[in-house]
Amino acid sequence: DNAYLGLTYRGLLGLDIMDRTSPHKISALRLGDYTKGIFFFSDFLFITDSFDPVKIINVFNPDRPFVSGRWIIPGRCEDVVVKDDFAYVMCNHSGLHILNVETPAHPQEVSTLFAPYNNNGVDIEGDYAYITALLTGMQAVDISDPYHPQVVKRYQPEGYTYGVKVEDGYAYLVNAQNDIQIIDIQNPTSLLPRGSVQTPGTVQEIFIKGDHLYVADLSAGLTIINVEDKDEPFLIRSIPTVGRCKNVSSSSHLLFLACEGVGMELYDITHPETPEFKSFYSTSDEIRDLYVENHYVYLTMENHKIEVIDIASPSTPVLVASYHLLDNPGTLMVKDGHIYLCDHRSFKILRFLHPCRLPQASAKKM
């Protein structure tokens, strides 16, 4: 029953809109010079400003709002992974930020591992995070104590590094010239290069499933790579997609591809090397990233939206929720219905409440 407006040069204005035909002012709070966006969560507003830090406004009492905290956004957020009660957020020009998200409505930053520029990826296995940057390759970080992360080893491949995925003691680095390099990380203090493989397209994202890599390979579509032998990985095939393939994710026996300009393709990968096309879902705009949890696919969109797709019936995916944001949403991860989101200026946590599935009522005989 309340609306909040961010006004240029005037700050925050609170309105009572219980009567939609007659809204009226109930509060005002002087903030910075140029409010850009407002994000609402629980009883708090998160407000971005062109020149000032992000402000957190407590509006539990809408007629008496007050500033309860500030978090300076340390550069553009590029990637996020959540493990246990902590979120690991990689920012392009400031490094790895570790936040306690035990209470998702009130995340608290607990430590920062500084990395100077062009940071782009983070993934976790066991007590180690693996972070990448364009010019400095990959670093293994001991996060057994999230309050005191420590770099234990660095690995510098030839050329640029664009990201990393880890699984079962191996890291898969995306390098220049569409090269995927495999690094043995079973001993994080001794990173050992193994094999590498080149794809026919331009690697955008990797999903690891068993002994196979499923690669969003842009103009080449979906590329499948066998990595059973880590020293001699080999390309199995590339499958054309309706648009250039930019993102890939999987759940159980299903694979999901984000296709540039058109939407999402679904494949059955019960037979890993011969995916079977199941269905296509047309989206309202370009997909930036996608993540699968349970029988929902979460999409971030170019039109500043998050869309949630029910894929309980893979042949007929259905849109069940959408949410419009005030900045450019990018990489996301979902855990237990909480959406951990990187966007152009901030890191956000959203909650998705699953739609109720009510049982059908049966008629009673009188």
PDB file of C-alpha atoms in Angstrom, residues 174 202-206 215-218 245-247:
ATOM      1  CA  VAL A 174      38.038 -20.843 -21.102  1.00  0.00           C
ATOM      2  CA  THR A 202      33.398 -19.068 -29.723  1.00  0.00           C
ATOM      3  CA  VAL A 203      33.061 -20.464 -26.197  1.00  0.00           C
ATOM      4  CA  GLN A 204      30.541 -18.527 -24.110  1.00  0.00           C
ATOM      5  CA  GLU A 205      29.762 -20.927 -21.249  1.00  0.00           C
ATOM      6  CA  ILE A 206      30.464 -24.507 -20.147  1.00  0.00           C
ATOM      7  CA  VAL A 215      29.520 -25.829 -24.517  1.00  0.00           C
ATOM      8  CA  ALA A 216      27.494 -22.786 -25.554  1.00  0.00           C
ATOM      9  CA  ASP A 217      29.632 -22.178 -28.641  1.00  0.00           C
ATOM     10  CA  LEU A 218      27.950 -19.118 -30.174  1.00  0.00           C
ATOM     11  CA  CYS A 245      24.123 -20.228 -28.476  1.00  0.00           C
ATOM     12  CA  LYS A 246      25.166 -18.062 -25.496  1.00  0.00           C
ATOM     13  CA  ASN A 247      24.322 -19.955 -22.267  1.00  0.00           C
TER      14      ASN A 247
END
